Amino acid sequence: MHASSAENMERCVRWYLPDDRNALKIADLGSQSVNGSYRELFSGADAFVGFDLEAGPGVDVVLDSPYDIPEEDGSFDLVVSGQMLEHCAHFWRVASEIERILKPGGLAFLIAPSAGPIHRYPVDCYRFYPDAWRALADWTGMRLVHVWMDQRGPWNDLVGVFSKGGEVAQIKSAPRMDCPPIEDTPSAIEGAETVKGARGYLEALEDIHEIVEPRRYVEIGVRKGSSLKLSECESIGVDPCPALGDSFENVRLFECTSDDFFFFHAKDAISGPIDLAFIDGMHLSEFVVRDFMNIERFMAPDGVILIDDVLPNHPIQARRERESRVWTGDVWRAVELIAENRPDLQLTWLDTAPTGLLAITGLKPKNSALWSRYNPVMRKLMADNFAPMLDGRPGPTPEDPPIKLIDRREAKRPTRDVLKEILRPGRA
């Protein structure tokens, strides 16, 4: 299972299943764990049954035929299947079985590639476009609630949400999320709460706004609005759990994840090229990479993207699980990945307190390098992210950040003159 498939299935689950999923009976067709499994997404379900043609991790029932599922009519509340139908010679017959074993009102979440290289398992027969899911709904009598085609390669997933009758309607705007309290208990480890920086990041940001003079500004992760209030132009703030104490007349606020914002709202909400963007959302590398990919598409070529929390001051601060009050997560890994796959960009580390800024210039909104290689890039970044959860082993521990990052050897002192030269070269 590749990264975009896991992310798309998580969308289906979050958007279309009830919050209380414990009573659901779920079937996974093609469930063998190959680079991961959907099972962890349904850890609270009473019954999750994995079906496949061969025994292996994640398989509860070995089928004699993909066209004969040994279950009674109307047995399941939900059927999920990903990366299976392209390997099934008569995929429409499987779809008929899915309809048969679903309860009235039950749902099916199907994911299959619309692109990508041949990958026989043991055969590779098809690629699917949106009309294929419409035809499958017509064939089976199920209703196609929602269909989308992901642009991330090489597989460009086609995702379909099907309903066996029922009244489920297509989600057309980002759903609200629960906001658990932020836990920022100080670490007891010596040095774990260290902060560094030649200037505070808000002071540097204020200069950056004055230098760039943005017409449009977007901020991912606004929290209390300390950085958002520096903007004096048309602005968009995105945060699922904002805690703004003040009102912002020039800001349009979207209370949702950045992934949901770009899926549902960005095309209509962003009125023209963005001149300045600030990514300060989830402190996990995969989210930062997606935020960069999504936002670059809307940027002016001479615009600037800033990423916060790129310079941890101690290895504890760089853990994916928060263990300190000063916390960067593994944002630094996202920067390494962007630099490796986009050597055309200009990346400048800035020595700001508490945890550094990265300025990215030389943007190319039509560049597709990260988009076309998204899944192999994510596989390298997050190898076996689902498999350790499946068999109970502890998850992978990322390497500590290089000492050159902790020592800030390549970070520039963010004086106003330095910022001018970085952000507006030749105009300092």
Coordinates of N, CA and C in Angstrom, one line a residue, residues 137-296:
A137 N -21.0 1.6 -10.7 CA -22.2 1.9 -9.9 C -23.4 1.5 -10.7
D138 N -23.4 1.8 -12.0 CA -24.5 1.4 -12.9 C -24.7 -0.1 -13.0
W139 N -23.6 -0.8 -13.1 CA -23.6 -2.2 -13.2 C -24.1 -2.9 -11.9
T140 N -23.7 -2.4 -10.8 CA -24.1 -3.1 -9.5 C -25.4 -2.6 -8.9
G141 N -25.8 -1.4 -9.3 CA -27.0 -0.8 -8.7 C -26.6 0.0 -7.4
M142 N -25.4 0.1 -7.1 CA -25.0 0.9 -6.0 C -25.0 2.4 -6.5
R143 N -24.9 3.3 -5.5 CA -24.9 4.7 -5.8 C -23.5 5.3 -5.6
L144 N -23.0 5.9 -6.6 CA -21.7 6.6 -6.5 C -21.8 7.9 -5.8
V145 N -21.4 8.0 -4.5 CA -21.6 9.2 -3.7 C -20.5 10.2 -4.0
H146 N -19.3 9.8 -4.2 CA -18.2 10.7 -4.4 C -17.1 10.0 -5.2
V147 N -16.5 10.7 -6.1 CA -15.3 10.2 -6.9 C -14.3 11.3 -7.0
W148 N -13.1 10.9 -6.9 CA -12.0 11.9 -7.2 C -10.8 11.2 -7.7
M149 N -10.0 11.9 -8.4 CA -8.7 11.3 -9.0 C -7.6 12.1 -8.4
D150 N -6.7 11.4 -7.7 CA -5.6 12.1 -7.0 C -4.5 12.4 -8.1
Q151 N -3.8 13.5 -7.9 CA -2.8 13.9 -8.9 C -1.4 13.5 -8.5
R152 N -1.3 12.8 -7.4 CA 0.1 12.4 -7.0 C 0.5 11.0 -7.6
G153 N 1.6 11.0 -8.2 CA 2.1 9.9 -8.9 C 2.9 8.9 -8.0
P154 N 3.3 7.8 -8.7 CA 3.0 7.5 -10.1 C 1.6 6.9 -10.3
W155 N 0.8 6.6 -9.2 CA -0.4 5.8 -9.4 C -1.6 6.7 -9.6
N156 N -1.6 8.0 -9.2 CA -2.8 8.9 -9.4 C -4.1 8.1 -9.1
D157 N -4.2 7.8 -7.8 CA -5.4 7.0 -7.3 C -6.7 7.5 -7.8
L158 N -7.6 6.6 -8.2 CA -9.0 6.9 -8.4 C -9.7 6.4 -7.2
V159 N -10.5 7.3 -6.5 CA -11.1 6.9 -5.2 C -12.6 7.0 -5.4
G160 N -13.3 6.0 -5.0 CA -14.8 6.0 -5.1 C -15.4 5.7 -3.8
V161 N -16.5 6.4 -3.4 CA -17.3 6.1 -2.2 C -18.7 5.7 -2.8
F162 N -19.1 4.5 -2.5 CA -20.3 3.9 -3.0 C -21.2 3.6 -1.9
S163 N -22.5 3.7 -2.1 CA -23.5 3.4 -1.1 C -24.6 2.4 -1.7
K164 N -24.9 1.4 -0.9 CA -26.0 0.5 -1.3 C -27.3 1.1 -0.8
G165 N -27.9 2.0 -1.6 CA -29.1 2.7 -1.1 C -28.6 3.8 -0.1
G166 N -29.5 4.0 0.9 CA -29.1 4.9 1.9 C -29.2 6.4 1.5
E167 N -28.9 7.3 2.4 CA -29.1 8.7 2.2 C -27.8 9.5 2.3
V168 N -26.7 8.8 2.3 CA -25.4 9.5 2.4 C -25.2 10.5 1.3
A169 N -24.9 11.7 1.6 CA -24.7 12.7 0.5 C -23.2 13.0 0.4
Q170 N -22.8 13.5 -0.8 CA -21.4 13.9 -1.0 C -21.0 15.0 -0.1
I171 N -19.8 14.9 0.5 CA -19.2 15.9 1.3 C -18.6 17.0 0.3
K172 N -19.0 18.2 0.5 CA -18.6 19.3 -0.4 C -17.8 20.4 0.2
S173 N -17.6 20.3 1.5 CA -16.8 21.3 2.2 C -16.1 20.6 3.4
A174 N -15.0 21.2 3.8 CA -14.2 20.5 4.9 C -15.0 20.3 6.2
P175 N -15.0 19.1 6.7 CA -15.7 18.9 8.0 C -14.9 19.4 9.1
R176 N -15.6 19.9 10.2 CA -14.9 20.3 11.4 C -14.3 19.1 12.1
M177 N -13.3 19.4 12.9 CA -12.6 18.3 13.6 C -12.6 18.6 15.1
D178 N -12.6 17.6 15.9 CA -12.4 17.7 17.3 C -11.0 18.3 17.6
C179 N -10.9 19.1 18.7 CA -9.6 19.7 19.0 C -9.2 19.3 20.4
P180 N -8.4 18.2 20.5 CA -7.9 17.8 21.8 C -6.9 18.9 22.3
P181 N -6.8 19.0 23.7 CA -5.9 19.9 24.2 C -4.4 19.7 23.8
I182 N -3.7 20.7 23.7 CA -2.3 20.6 23.3 C -1.5 20.3 24.6
E183 N -0.7 19.2 24.5 CA 0.1 18.8 25.6 C 1.5 19.3 25.4
D184 N 2.0 20.2 26.2 CA 3.4 20.7 26.0 C 4.1 20.7 27.4
T185 N 4.1 19.5 28.0 CA 4.8 19.4 29.3 C 6.3 19.4 29.0
P186 N 7.0 20.2 29.8 CA 8.5 20.4 29.6 C 9.2 19.0 29.8
S187 N 10.2 18.8 29.1 CA 11.0 17.6 29.2 C 11.9 17.7 30.4
A188 N 12.2 16.6 31.1 CA 13.1 16.5 32.2 C 14.5 16.3 31.8
I189 N 14.7 16.1 30.5 CA 16.1 15.8 30.0 C 16.8 17.1 29.8
E190 N 18.1 17.1 30.3 CA 18.9 18.3 30.3 C 19.1 18.8 28.9
G191 N 18.8 20.1 28.7 CA 19.0 20.7 27.4 C 17.9 20.6 26.4
A192 N 16.9 19.8 26.7 CA 15.8 19.5 25.8 C 15.0 20.7 25.5
E193 N 15.0 21.7 26.4 CA 14.1 22.9 26.2 C 15.0 24.1 25.7
T194 N 16.2 23.8 25.2 CA 17.1 24.9 24.7 C 16.5 25.6 23.6
V195 N 16.6 26.9 23.5 CA 16.2 27.7 22.3 C 17.4 28.5 21.9
K196 N 17.5 28.8 20.6 CA 18.6 29.6 20.0 C 18.0 30.6 19.0
G197 N 18.8 31.5 18.6 CA 18.4 32.4 17.5 C 18.9 33.8 17.6
A198 N 19.4 34.3 16.5 CA 19.9 35.7 16.5 C 18.8 36.7 16.6
R199 N 17.6 36.3 16.2 CA 16.4 37.2 16.2 C 15.2 36.4 16.5
G200 N 14.2 37.0 17.1 CA 12.9 36.3 17.2 C 12.2 36.1 15.9
Y201 N 11.5 35.0 15.7 CA 10.9 34.8 14.3 C 9.9 35.8 14.0
L202 N 9.1 36.3 15.0 CA 8.1 37.3 14.7 C 8.7 38.6 14.2
E203 N 9.8 39.0 14.8 CA 10.6 40.2 14.4 C 11.0 40.0 12.9
A204 N 11.6 38.9 12.6 CA 12.0 38.6 11.3 C 10.9 38.6 10.3
L205 N 9.7 38.0 10.7 CA 8.6 37.9 9.8 C 8.0 39.3 9.5
E206 N 8.1 40.2 10.5 CA 7.6 41.6 10.3 C 8.5 42.2 9.2
D207 N 9.8 42.1 9.2 CA 10.6 42.6 8.2 C 10.3 41.9 6.8
I208 N 10.1 40.6 6.8 CA 9.8 39.9 5.6 C 8.5 40.5 4.9
H209 N 7.5 40.7 5.7 CA 6.3 41.3 5.1 C 6.6 42.7 4.5
E210 N 7.4 43.5 5.2 CA 7.7 44.8 4.6 C 8.5 44.7 3.4
I211 N 9.4 43.7 3.3 CA 10.3 43.6 2.1 C 9.5 43.0 0.9
V212 N 8.8 41.9 1.2 CA 8.0 41.3 0.1 C 6.9 42.1 -0.4
E213 N 6.2 42.9 0.5 CA 5.0 43.6 0.2 C 4.0 42.8 -0.5
P214 N 3.5 41.7 0.2 CA 2.6 40.8 -0.5 C 1.2 41.4 -0.8
R215 N 0.7 41.0 -1.9 CA -0.7 41.4 -2.2 C -1.6 40.3 -1.6
R216 N -1.1 39.1 -1.5 CA -1.9 38.0 -1.0 C -1.0 37.1 -0.1
Y217 N -1.5 36.7 1.1 CA -0.7 36.0 2.0 C -1.6 34.8 2.5
V218 N -0.9 33.7 2.7 CA -1.6 32.5 3.2 C -0.7 31.9 4.3
E219 N -1.4 31.6 5.4 CA -0.7 31.0 6.6 C -1.4 29.7 7.0
I220 N -0.6 28.6 7.0 CA -1.0 27.3 7.4 C -0.6 27.1 8.9
G221 N -1.6 27.0 9.8 CA -1.4 26.9 11.2 C -1.3 28.2 11.9
V222 N -2.4 28.8 12.2 CA -2.5 30.2 12.7 C -2.5 30.2 14.3
R223 N -2.9 29.2 14.9 CA -3.1 29.1 16.4 C -3.6 30.4 17.0
K224 N -2.8 31.1 17.7 CA -3.3 32.3 18.4 C -3.2 33.6 17.5
G225 N -2.7 33.5 16.3 CA -2.7 34.6 15.4 C -1.5 35.5 15.5
S226 N -0.4 35.2 16.3 CA 0.7 36.1 16.5 C 1.4 36.5 15.2
S227 N 1.5 35.5 14.3 CA 2.2 35.8 13.0 C 1.1 36.3 12.0
L228 N -0.1 35.9 12.1 CA -1.1 36.3 11.2 C -1.4 37.8 11.3
K229 N -1.3 38.3 12.4 CA -1.6 39.8 12.6 C -0.6 40.7 11.9
L230 N 0.5 40.1 11.5 CA 1.5 40.9 10.8 C 1.1 41.3 9.4
S231 N 0.2 40.5 8.9 CA -0.2 40.7 7.5 C -1.2 41.9 7.4
E232 N -1.0 42.7 6.4 CA -1.9 43.9 6.1 C -2.5 43.7 4.8
C233 N -2.4 42.6 4.1 CA -3.0 42.4 2.8 C -4.1 41.4 2.8
E234 N -4.7 41.1 1.7 CA -5.7 40.0 1.6 C -5.0 38.7 2.1
S235 N -5.6 38.1 3.1 CA -5.0 36.9 3.7 C -5.9 35.8 4.0
I236 N -5.4 34.6 4.0 CA -6.1 33.4 4.3 C -5.4 32.7 5.4
G237 N -6.1 32.3 6.5 CA -5.5 31.5 7.5 C -6.2 30.1 7.6
V238 N -5.4 29.1 7.8 CA -5.9 27.7 7.8 C -5.5 27.0 9.0
D239 N -6.4 26.5 9.8 CA -6.1 25.8 11.1 C -7.4 25.1 11.5
P240 N -7.3 23.8 11.8 CA -8.4 23.1 12.3 C -8.9 23.5 13.7
C241 N -8.0 24.1 14.5 CA -8.3 24.4 15.9 C -7.7 25.8 16.2
P242 N -8.1 26.9 15.5 CA -7.5 28.2 15.9 C -8.0 28.6 17.2
A243 N -7.1 29.4 17.8 CA -7.4 30.0 19.2 C -7.2 31.5 19.1
L244 N -7.8 32.2 18.1 CA -7.6 33.6 17.9 C -8.3 34.4 19.0
G245 N -7.6 35.3 19.7 CA -8.2 36.1 20.6 C -8.7 37.4 20.0
D246 N -8.2 37.8 18.9 CA -8.6 39.0 18.2 C -9.3 38.8 16.9
S247 N -10.0 39.7 16.4 CA -10.6 39.6 15.1 C -9.6 40.2 14.0
F248 N -9.7 39.6 12.8 CA -8.8 40.0 11.8 C -9.6 40.4 10.5
E249 N -9.7 41.7 10.3 CA -10.6 42.2 9.2 C -10.2 41.7 7.8
N250 N -8.9 41.6 7.6 CA -8.4 41.2 6.2 C -8.2 39.7 6.0
V251 N -8.6 38.9 7.0 CA -8.3 37.5 7.0 C -9.5 36.7 6.8
R252 N -9.5 35.7 5.9 CA -10.5 34.7 5.7 C -10.0 33.4 6.3
L253 N -10.7 33.0 7.4 CA -10.2 31.9 8.2 C -10.9 30.6 7.8
F254 N -10.2 29.5 7.6 CA -10.7 28.2 7.3 C -10.4 27.3 8.4
E255 N -11.4 26.8 9.2 CA -11.2 26.0 10.3 C -11.2 24.5 9.9
C256 N -10.1 24.1 9.3 CA -10.0 22.7 8.8 C -8.5 22.4 8.6
T257 N -8.2 21.1 8.3 CA -6.8 20.8 8.0 C -6.4 21.4 6.7
S258 N -5.1 21.6 6.5 CA -4.6 22.1 5.3 C -4.9 21.2 4.1
D259 N -4.8 19.9 4.3 CA -5.2 18.9 3.2 C -6.6 19.1 2.8
D260 N -7.5 19.3 3.7 CA -8.9 19.5 3.4 C -9.1 20.9 2.7
F261 N -8.4 21.9 3.2 CA -8.5 23.2 2.6 C -8.1 23.2 1.1
F262 N -7.0 22.5 0.8 CA -6.6 22.4 -0.6 C -7.5 21.5 -1.4
F263 N -8.1 20.5 -0.8 CA -9.1 19.7 -1.6 C -10.4 20.4 -1.9
F264 N -10.9 21.1 -0.9 CA -12.3 21.6 -1.1 C -12.3 23.1 -1.4
H265 N -11.4 23.9 -0.9 CA -11.6 25.4 -0.9 C -10.6 26.2 -1.7
A266 N -9.4 25.7 -1.8 CA -8.3 26.6 -2.3 C -8.6 27.2 -3.6
K267 N -9.1 26.5 -4.6 CA -9.3 27.0 -5.9 C -10.2 28.2 -6.0
D268 N -11.3 28.1 -5.1 CA -12.2 29.3 -5.1 C -11.7 30.4 -4.1
A269 N -11.0 30.0 -3.1 CA -10.7 31.0 -2.0 C -9.5 31.8 -2.4
I270 N -8.6 31.3 -3.2 CA -7.4 32.0 -3.5 C -7.6 32.8 -4.8
S271 N -7.7 34.1 -4.7 CA -8.2 35.0 -5.8 C -7.1 35.3 -6.8
G272 N -5.8 35.0 -6.5 CA -4.8 35.3 -7.5 C -3.5 34.8 -6.9
P273 N -2.3 35.0 -7.6 CA -1.1 34.5 -7.1 C -0.7 34.9 -5.7
I274 N -0.2 34.0 -4.9 CA 0.2 34.3 -3.6 C 1.6 34.8 -3.6
D275 N 1.9 35.9 -2.9 CA 3.2 36.4 -2.8 C 4.0 35.9 -1.6
L276 N 3.3 35.6 -0.5 CA 4.0 35.2 0.7 C 3.2 34.1 1.4
A277 N 3.8 33.0 1.7 CA 3.1 31.9 2.5 C 4.0 31.5 3.6
F278 N 3.3 31.1 4.7 CA 4.0 30.7 5.9 C 3.4 29.3 6.4
I279 N 4.2 28.3 6.4 CA 3.8 27.0 6.7 C 4.2 26.7 8.2
D280 N 3.3 26.6 9.1 CA 3.6 26.4 10.5 C 2.5 25.5 11.1
G281 N 2.2 24.5 10.4 CA 1.1 23.6 10.8 C 1.6 22.4 11.6
M282 N 1.2 21.2 11.1 CA 1.6 20.0 11.7 C 3.1 19.8 11.7
H283 N 3.7 19.4 12.8 CA 5.2 19.3 12.9 C 5.6 17.9 12.4
L284 N 5.0 17.4 11.4 CA 5.4 16.1 10.9 C 5.8 16.2 9.4
S285 N 6.8 15.6 9.0 CA 7.4 15.9 7.7 C 6.5 15.7 6.5
E286 N 5.7 14.6 6.6 CA 4.8 14.3 5.4 C 3.8 15.4 5.2
F287 N 3.3 16.0 6.3 CA 2.3 17.1 6.2 C 3.0 18.4 5.6
V288 N 4.2 18.6 6.0 CA 5.0 19.8 5.5 C 5.2 19.7 4.0
V289 N 5.6 18.5 3.6 CA 5.8 18.2 2.2 C 4.6 18.5 1.4
R290 N 3.4 18.0 1.8 CA 2.2 18.2 1.1 C 1.8 19.7 1.1
D291 N 2.0 20.3 2.3 CA 1.7 21.8 2.3 C 2.5 22.5 1.3
F292 N 3.8 22.2 1.2 CA 4.6 22.9 0.2 C 4.1 22.6 -1.2
M293 N 3.9 21.3 -1.5 CA 3.4 21.0 -2.9 C 2.2 21.7 -3.2
N294 N 1.2 21.7 -2.3 CA -0.1 22.3 -2.6 C 0.0 23.8 -2.8
I295 N 0.8 24.5 -1.9 CA 0.8 25.9 -1.9 C 1.6 26.5 -3.0
E296 N 2.7 25.7 -3.4 CA 3.5 26.2 -4.5 C 2.7 26.4 -5.8

